[in-house]
Coordinates of N, CA and C in Angstrom, one line a residue:
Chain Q
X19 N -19.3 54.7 60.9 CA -19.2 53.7 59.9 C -18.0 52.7 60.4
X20 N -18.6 51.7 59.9 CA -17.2 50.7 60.4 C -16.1 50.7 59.6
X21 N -14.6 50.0 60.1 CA -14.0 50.0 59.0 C -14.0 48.9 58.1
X22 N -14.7 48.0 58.5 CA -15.2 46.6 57.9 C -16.7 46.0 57.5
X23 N -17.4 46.4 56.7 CA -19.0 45.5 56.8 C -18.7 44.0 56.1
X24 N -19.3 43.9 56.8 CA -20.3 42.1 56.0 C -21.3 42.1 56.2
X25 N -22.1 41.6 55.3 CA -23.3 41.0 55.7 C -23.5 39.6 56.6
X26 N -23.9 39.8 57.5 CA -24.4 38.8 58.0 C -25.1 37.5 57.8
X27 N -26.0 38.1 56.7 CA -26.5 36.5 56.4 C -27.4 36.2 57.2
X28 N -28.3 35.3 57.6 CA -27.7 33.8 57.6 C -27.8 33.8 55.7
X29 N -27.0 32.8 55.1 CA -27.3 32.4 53.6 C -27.3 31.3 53.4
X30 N -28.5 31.0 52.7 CA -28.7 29.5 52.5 C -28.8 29.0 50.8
X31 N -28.0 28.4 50.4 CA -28.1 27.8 48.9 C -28.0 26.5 49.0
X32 N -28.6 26.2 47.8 CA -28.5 24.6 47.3 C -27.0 24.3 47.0
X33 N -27.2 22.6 47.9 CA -25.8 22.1 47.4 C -25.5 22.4 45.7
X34 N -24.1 22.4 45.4 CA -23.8 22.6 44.3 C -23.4 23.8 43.6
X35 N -24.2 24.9 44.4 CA -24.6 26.3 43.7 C -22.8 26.9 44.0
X36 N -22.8 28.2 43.5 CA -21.8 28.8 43.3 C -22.2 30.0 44.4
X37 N -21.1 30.0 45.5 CA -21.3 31.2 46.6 C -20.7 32.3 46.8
X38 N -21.1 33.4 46.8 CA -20.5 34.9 46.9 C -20.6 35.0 48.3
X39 N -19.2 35.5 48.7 CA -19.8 36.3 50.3 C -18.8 37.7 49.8
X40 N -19.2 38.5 50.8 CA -18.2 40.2 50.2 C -18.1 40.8 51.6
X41 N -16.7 42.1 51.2 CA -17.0 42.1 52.4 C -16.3 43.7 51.7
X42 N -16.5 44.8 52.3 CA -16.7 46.5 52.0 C -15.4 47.1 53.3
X43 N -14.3 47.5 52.8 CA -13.7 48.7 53.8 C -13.4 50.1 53.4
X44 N -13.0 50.9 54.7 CA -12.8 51.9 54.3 C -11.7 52.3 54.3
X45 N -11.0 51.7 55.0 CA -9.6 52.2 55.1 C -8.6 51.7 54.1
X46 N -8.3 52.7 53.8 CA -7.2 52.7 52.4 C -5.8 52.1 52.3
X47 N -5.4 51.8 54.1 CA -4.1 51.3 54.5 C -4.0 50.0 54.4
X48 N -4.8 49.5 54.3 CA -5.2 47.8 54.4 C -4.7 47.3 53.0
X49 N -4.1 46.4 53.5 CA -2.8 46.1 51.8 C -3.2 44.2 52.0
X50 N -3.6 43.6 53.4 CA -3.2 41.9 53.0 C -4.8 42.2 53.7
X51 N -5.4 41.0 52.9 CA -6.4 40.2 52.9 C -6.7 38.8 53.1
X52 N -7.6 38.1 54.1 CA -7.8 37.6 54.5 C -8.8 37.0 55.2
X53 N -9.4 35.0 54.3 CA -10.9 34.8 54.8 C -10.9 33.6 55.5
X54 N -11.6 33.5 56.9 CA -11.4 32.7 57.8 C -12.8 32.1 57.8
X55 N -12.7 30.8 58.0 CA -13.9 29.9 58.1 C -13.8 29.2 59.7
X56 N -15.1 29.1 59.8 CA -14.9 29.0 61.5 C -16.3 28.1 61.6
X57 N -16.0 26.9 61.9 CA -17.2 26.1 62.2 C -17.9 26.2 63.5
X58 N -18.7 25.7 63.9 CA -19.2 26.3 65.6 C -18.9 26.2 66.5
X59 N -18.8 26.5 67.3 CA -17.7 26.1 68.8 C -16.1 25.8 68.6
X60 N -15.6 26.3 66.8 CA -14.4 26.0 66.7 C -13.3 27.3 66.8
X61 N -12.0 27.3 66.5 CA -11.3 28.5 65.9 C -11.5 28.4 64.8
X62 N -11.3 29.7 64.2 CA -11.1 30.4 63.0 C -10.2 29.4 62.2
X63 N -10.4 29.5 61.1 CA -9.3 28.5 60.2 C -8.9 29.2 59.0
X64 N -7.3 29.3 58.9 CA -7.3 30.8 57.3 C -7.7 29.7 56.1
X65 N -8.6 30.0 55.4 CA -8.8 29.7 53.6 C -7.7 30.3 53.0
X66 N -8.0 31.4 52.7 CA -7.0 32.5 52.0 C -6.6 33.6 52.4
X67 N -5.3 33.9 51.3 CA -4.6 35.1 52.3 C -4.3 35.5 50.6
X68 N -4.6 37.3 50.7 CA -4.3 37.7 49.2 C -3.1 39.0 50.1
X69 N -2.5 39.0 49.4 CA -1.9 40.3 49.1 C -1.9 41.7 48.2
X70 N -2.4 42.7 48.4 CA -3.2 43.9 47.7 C -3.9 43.3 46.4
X71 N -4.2 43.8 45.2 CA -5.2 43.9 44.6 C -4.8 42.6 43.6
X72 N -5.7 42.0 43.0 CA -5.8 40.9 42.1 C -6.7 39.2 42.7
X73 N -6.4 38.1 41.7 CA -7.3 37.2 42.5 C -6.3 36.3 42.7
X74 N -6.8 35.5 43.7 CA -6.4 33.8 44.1 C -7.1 32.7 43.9
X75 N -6.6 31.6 43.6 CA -7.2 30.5 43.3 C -6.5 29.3 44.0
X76 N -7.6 29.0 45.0 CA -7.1 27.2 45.8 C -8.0 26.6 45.4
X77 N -8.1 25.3 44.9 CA -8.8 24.3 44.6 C -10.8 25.0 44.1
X78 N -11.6 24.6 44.9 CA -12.7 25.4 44.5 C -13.2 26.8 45.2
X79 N -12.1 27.3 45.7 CA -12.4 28.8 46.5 C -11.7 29.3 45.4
X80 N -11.6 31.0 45.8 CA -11.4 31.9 44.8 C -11.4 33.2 45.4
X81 N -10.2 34.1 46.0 CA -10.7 35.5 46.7 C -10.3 36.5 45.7
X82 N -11.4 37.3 45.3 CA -10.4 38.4 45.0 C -10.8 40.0 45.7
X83 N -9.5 41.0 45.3 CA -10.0 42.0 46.1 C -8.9 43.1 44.8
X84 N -10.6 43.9 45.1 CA -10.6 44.8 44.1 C -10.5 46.3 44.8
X85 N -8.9 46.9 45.3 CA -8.4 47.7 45.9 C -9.1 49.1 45.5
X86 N -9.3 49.2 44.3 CA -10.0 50.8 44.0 C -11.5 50.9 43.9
X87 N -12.0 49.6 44.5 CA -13.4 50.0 45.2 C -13.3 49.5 46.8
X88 N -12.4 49.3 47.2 CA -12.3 48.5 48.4 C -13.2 47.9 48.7
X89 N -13.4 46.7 47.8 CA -14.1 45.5 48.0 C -13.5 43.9 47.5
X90 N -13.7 43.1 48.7 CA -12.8 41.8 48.7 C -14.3 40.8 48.1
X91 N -14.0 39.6 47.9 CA -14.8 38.7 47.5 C -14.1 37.5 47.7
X92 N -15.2 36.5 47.9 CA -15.0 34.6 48.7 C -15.8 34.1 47.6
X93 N -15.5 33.3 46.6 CA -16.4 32.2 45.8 C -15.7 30.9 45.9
X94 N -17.1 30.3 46.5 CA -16.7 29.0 46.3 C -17.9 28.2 45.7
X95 N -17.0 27.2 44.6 CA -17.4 26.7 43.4 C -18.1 25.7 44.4
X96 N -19.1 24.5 43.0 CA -19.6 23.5 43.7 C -19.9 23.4 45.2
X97 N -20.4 23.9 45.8 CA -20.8 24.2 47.7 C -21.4 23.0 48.0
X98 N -20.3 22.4 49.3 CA -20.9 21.3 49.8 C -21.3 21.3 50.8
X99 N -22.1 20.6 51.6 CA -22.6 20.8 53.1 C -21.7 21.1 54.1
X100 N -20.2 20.3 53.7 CA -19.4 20.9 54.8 C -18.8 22.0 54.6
X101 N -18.9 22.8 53.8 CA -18.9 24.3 53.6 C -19.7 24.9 54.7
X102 N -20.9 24.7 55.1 CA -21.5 25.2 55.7 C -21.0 25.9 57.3
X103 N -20.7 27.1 57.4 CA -19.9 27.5 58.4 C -20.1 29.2 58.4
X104 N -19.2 29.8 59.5 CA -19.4 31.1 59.4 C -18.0 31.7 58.6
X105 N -17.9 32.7 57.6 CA -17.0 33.4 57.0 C -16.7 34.8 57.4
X106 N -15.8 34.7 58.2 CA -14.7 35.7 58.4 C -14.1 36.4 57.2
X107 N -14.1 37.6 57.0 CA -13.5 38.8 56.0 C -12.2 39.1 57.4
X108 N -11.2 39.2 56.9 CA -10.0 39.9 58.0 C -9.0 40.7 57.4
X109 N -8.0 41.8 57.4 CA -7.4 42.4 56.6 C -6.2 43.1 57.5
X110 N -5.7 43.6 57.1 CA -4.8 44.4 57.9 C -3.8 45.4 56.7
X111 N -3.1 46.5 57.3 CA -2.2 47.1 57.0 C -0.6 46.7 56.9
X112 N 0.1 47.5 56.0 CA 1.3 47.2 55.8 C 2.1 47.2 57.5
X113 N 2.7 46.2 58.0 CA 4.0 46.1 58.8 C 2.8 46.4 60.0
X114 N 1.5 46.0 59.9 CA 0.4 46.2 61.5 C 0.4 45.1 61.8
X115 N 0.4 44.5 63.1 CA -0.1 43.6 63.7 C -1.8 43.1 63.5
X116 N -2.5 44.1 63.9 CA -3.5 44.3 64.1 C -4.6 43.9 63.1
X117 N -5.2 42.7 63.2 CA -6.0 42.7 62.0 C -7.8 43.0 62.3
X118 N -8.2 43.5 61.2 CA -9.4 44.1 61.3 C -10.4 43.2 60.4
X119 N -11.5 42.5 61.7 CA -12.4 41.9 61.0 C -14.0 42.2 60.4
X120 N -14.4 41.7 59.6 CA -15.9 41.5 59.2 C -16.7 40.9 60.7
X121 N -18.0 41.5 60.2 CA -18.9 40.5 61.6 C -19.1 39.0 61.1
X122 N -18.6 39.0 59.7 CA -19.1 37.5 59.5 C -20.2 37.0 59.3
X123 N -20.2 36.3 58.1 CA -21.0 35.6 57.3 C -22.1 34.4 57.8
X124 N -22.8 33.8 58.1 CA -23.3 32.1 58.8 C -23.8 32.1 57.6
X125 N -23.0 31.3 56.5 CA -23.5 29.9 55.5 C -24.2 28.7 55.8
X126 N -25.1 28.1 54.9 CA -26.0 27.1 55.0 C -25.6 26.4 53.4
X127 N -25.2 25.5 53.6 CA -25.5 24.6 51.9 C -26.3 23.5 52.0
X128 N -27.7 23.6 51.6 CA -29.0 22.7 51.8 C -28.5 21.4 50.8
X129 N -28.0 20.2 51.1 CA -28.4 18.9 50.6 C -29.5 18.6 49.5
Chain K
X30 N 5.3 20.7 62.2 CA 3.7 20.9 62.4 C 3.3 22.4 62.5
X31 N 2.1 22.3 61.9 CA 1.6 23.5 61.3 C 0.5 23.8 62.0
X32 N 0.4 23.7 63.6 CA -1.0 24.2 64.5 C -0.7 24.8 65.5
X33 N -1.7 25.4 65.7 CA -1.8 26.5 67.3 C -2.8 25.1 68.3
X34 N -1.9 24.6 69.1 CA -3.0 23.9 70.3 C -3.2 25.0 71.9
X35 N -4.4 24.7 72.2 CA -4.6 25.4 73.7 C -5.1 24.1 74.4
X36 N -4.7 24.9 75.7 CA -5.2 24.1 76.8 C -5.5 24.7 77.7
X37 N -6.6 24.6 78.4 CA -7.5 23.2 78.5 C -8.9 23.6 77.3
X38 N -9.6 22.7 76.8 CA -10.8 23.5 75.9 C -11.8 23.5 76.7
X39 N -11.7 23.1 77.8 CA -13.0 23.7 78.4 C -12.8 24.7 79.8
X40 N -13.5 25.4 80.3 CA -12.9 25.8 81.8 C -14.3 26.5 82.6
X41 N -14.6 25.9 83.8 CA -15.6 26.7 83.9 C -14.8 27.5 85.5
X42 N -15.2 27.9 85.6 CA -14.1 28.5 86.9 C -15.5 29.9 88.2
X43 N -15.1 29.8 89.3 CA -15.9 30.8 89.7 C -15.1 32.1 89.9
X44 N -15.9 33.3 90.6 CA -15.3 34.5 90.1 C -14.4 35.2 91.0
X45 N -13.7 34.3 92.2 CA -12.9 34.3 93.2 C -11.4 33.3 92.7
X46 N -11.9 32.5 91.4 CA -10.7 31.7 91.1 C -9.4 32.4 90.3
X47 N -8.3 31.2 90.5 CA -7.1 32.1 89.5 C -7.0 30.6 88.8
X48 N -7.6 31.3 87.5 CA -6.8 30.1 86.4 C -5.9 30.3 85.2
X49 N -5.7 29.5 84.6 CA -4.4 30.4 83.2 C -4.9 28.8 82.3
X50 N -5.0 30.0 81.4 CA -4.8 29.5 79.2 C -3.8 29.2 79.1
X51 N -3.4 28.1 78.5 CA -2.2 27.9 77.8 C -2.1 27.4 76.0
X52 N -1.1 28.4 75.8 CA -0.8 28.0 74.0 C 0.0 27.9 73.7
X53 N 0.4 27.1 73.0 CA 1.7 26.8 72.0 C 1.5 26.3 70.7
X54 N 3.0 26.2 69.7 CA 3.0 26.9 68.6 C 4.2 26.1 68.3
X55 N 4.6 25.4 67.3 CA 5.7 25.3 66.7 C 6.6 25.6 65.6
X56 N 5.9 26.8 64.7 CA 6.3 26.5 63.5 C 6.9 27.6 63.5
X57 N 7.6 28.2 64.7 CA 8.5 29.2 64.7 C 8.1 30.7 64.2
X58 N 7.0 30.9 64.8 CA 6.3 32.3 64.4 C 6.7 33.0 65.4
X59 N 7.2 34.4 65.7 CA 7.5 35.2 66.2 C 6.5 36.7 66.7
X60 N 4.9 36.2 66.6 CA 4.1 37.0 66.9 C 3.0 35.7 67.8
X61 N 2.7 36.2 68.9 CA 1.4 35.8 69.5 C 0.7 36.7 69.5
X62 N -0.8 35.9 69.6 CA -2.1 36.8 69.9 C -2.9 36.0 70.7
X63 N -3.7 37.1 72.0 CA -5.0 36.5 72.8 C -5.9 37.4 71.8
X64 N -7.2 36.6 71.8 CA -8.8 36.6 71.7 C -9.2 36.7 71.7
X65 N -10.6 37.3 72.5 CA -11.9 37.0 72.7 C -12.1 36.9 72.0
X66 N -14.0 36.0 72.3 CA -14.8 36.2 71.0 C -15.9 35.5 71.5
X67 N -16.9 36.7 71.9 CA -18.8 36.1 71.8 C -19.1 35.9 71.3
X68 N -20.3 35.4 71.5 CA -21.2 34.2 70.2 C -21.6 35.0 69.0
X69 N -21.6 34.7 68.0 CA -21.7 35.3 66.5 C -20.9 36.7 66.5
X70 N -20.0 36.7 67.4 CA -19.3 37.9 66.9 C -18.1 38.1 66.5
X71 N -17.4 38.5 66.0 CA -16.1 38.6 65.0 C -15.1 38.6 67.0
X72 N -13.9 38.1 66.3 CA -12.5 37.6 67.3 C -12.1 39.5 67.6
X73 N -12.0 39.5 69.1 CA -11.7 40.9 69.6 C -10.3 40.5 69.7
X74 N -9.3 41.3 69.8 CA -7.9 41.1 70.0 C -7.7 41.9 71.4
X75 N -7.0 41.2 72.3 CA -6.7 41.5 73.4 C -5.4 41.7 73.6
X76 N -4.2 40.8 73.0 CA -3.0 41.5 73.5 C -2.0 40.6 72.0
X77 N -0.9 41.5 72.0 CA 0.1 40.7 70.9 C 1.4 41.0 71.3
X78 N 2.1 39.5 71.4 CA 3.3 39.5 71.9 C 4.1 39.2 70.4
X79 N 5.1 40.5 70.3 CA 5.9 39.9 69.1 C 7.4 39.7 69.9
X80 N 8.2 39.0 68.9 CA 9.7 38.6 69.7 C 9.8 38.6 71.5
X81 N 8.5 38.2 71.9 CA 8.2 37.6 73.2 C 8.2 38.5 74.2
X82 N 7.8 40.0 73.4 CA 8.1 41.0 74.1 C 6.2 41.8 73.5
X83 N 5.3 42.3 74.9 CA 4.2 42.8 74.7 C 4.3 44.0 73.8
X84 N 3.1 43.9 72.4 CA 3.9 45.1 71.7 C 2.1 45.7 71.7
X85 N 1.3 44.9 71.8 CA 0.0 45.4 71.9 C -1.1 45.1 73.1
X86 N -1.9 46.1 74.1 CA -2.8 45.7 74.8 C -3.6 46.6 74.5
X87 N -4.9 45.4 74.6 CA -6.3 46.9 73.9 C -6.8 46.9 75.0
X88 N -6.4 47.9 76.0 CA -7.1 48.3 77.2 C -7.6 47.0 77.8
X89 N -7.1 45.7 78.0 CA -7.7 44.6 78.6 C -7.9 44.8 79.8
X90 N -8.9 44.7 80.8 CA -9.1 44.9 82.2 C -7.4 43.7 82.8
X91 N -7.4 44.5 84.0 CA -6.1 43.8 84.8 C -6.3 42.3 84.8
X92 N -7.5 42.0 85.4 CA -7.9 40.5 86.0 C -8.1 39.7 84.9
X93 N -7.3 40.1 83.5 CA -6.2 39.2 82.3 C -5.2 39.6 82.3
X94 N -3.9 38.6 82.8 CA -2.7 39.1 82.4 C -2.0 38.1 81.8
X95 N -1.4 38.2 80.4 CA -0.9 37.6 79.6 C 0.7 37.2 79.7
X96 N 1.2 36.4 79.4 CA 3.0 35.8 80.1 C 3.2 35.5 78.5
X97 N 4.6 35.4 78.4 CA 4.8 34.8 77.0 C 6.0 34.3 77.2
X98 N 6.7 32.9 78.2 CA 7.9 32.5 78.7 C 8.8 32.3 77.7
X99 N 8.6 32.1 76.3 CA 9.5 31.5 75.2 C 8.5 31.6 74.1
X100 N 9.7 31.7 72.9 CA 8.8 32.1 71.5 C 7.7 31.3 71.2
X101 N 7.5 29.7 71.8 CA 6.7 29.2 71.7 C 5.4 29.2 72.6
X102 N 5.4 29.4 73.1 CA 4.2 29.5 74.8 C 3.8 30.7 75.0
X103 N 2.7 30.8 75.2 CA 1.6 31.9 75.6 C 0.5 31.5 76.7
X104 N 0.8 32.3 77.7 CA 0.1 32.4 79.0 C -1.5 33.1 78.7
X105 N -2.2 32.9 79.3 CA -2.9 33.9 79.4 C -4.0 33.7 81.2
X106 N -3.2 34.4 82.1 CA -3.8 34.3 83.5 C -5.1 34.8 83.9
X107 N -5.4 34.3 84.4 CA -6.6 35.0 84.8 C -7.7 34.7 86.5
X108 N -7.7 36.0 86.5 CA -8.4 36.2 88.5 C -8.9 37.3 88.4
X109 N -10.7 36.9 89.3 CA -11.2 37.6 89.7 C -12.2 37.7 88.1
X110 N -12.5 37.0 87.6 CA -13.3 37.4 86.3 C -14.7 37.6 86.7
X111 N -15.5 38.0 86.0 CA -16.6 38.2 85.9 C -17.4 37.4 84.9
X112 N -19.0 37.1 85.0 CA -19.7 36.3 84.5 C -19.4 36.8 82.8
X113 N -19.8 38.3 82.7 CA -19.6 38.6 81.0 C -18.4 38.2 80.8
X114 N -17.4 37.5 81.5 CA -15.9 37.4 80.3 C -16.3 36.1 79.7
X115 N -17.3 35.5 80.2 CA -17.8 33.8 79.3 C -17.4 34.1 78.4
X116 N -16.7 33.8 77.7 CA -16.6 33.3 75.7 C -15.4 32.3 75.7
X117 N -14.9 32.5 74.3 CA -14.2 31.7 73.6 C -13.3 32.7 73.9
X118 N -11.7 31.8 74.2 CA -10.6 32.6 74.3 C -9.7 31.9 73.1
X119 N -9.1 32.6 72.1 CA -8.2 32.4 70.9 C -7.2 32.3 71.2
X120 N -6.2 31.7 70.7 CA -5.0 32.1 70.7 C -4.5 32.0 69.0
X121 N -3.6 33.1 68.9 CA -3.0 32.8 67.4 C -2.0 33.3 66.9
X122 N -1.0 32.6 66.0 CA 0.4 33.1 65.9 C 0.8 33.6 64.2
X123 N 1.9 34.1 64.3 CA 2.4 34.9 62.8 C 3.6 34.6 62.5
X124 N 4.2 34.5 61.9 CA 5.5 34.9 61.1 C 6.0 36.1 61.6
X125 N 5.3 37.0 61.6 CA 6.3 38.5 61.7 C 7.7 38.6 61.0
X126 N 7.5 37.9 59.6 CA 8.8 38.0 58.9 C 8.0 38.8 57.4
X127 N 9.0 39.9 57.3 CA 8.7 41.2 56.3 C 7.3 41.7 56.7
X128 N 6.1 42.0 56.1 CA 5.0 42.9 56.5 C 3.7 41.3 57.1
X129 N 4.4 39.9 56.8 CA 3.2 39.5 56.6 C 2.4 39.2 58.0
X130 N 0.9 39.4 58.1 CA 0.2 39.2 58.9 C -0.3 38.3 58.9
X131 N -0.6 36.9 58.0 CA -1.2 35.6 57.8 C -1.3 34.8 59.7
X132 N -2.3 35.0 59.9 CA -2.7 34.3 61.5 C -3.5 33.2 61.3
X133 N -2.7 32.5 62.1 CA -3.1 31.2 62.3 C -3.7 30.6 64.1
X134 N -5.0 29.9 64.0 CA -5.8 30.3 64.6 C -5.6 29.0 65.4
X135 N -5.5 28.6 67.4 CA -6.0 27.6 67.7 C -7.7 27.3 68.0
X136 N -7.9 26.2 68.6 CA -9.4 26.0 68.6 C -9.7 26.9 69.8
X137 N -9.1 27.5 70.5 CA -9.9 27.6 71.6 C -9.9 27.4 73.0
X138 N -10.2 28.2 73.8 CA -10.6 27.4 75.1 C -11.9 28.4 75.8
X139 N -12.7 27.7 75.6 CA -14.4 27.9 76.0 C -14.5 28.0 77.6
X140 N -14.7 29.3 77.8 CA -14.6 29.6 79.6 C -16.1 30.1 80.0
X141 N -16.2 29.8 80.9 CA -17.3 29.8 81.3 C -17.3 30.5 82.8
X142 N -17.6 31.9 83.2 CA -17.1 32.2 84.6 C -18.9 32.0 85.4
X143 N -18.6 31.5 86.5 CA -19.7 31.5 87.3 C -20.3 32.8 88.6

């Protein structure tokens, strides 16, 4: 088992719609959270960064991560085309370097 | 300024050549990171320089070796590669101030070995 799933996707919604991506761990040490958007041929770009359990809110995104099922979540309100990208789940442990990623999401937001 | 730049973003090199990555960083983060990363697959971590001193290598083969001359600059050498090392090489830096890990990502440099 990994210590990270995502679903891969590809997902495709209508502009506008409201988007879920998730991402499942196992490891119990993992305290910061973290969701990278990465357009094609680009680097990774951080959206958000949570700190153990509760939610975040930036403008139309939204992470939250619900520590006693160890599962994180990415919504993003109103989806626009340039949304359209791949979503990175990334996380790590207290005082680790090392961060542990999802295989990542490839979004579509259809015009 | 708040960015990770690399140089060069493109590189195609053959498998007798010696070339080197370069990254820098200004915003005073005291952790670097190299990267892989093939096509639709999540960023492999290859080495992490904290306070400019090597604190992590995930078994990287020799013919990558990483330099880190000043808290801002990150080397990353390379000779003798092979066609599978083609990808996207990352570079990315941290704070390393109290636990946080928040990494901040450059674009890249897209190698291409022949």
């Amino acid at each position: 088992q990994k210590e990270v799933e995502q679903d891969p996707g590809p997902l495709s919604v209508p502009e506008g719609a409201i988007v879920s991506l998730n991402c499942t761990y196992s490891n119990s040490a993992f305290q910061y959270f973290m969701w990278y958007r990465q357009y094609s041929r680009k680097g990774p770009e951080l959206l958000m960064y949570t700190y153990s359990s509760g939610n975040k809110e930036d403008g139309r995104f939204t992470a939250q991560v619900d520590k006693s099922s160890k599962y994180i979540s990415l919504f993003i309100r109103d989806s626009q085309p340039s949304d359209s990208a791949t979503y990175l789940c990334a996380m790590s442990a207290e005082g680790n370097e090392k961060l542990t990623f999802g295989t990542g999401t490839r979004l579509t937001i259809i015009p | 300024d708040t960015e990770v730049t690399q140089t060069p973003k493109h590189l195609v090199m053959g498998m007798t050549n010696k070339k080197s990555l370069k990254c820098e960083q200004h915003m005073g983060h005291r952790a670097m990171y190299w990267y892989k990363q093939k096509a639709k697959k999540p960023p492999e971590l290859m080495f992490v320089y904290s306070y400019e001193k090597l604190s992590i290598n995930e078994s990287v083969p020799s013919r990558f070796s990483p330099e880190c001359p000043n808290s801002s600059l990150l080397n990353l050498h390379l000779h003798a590669l092979q066609p599978e090392d083609s990808a996207l090489y990352l570079c990315a830096s941290s704070t390393r101030q109290g636990a946080y890990n928040e990494q901040f990502f450059g674009p890249g440099t897209r190698l291409t070995v022949l």
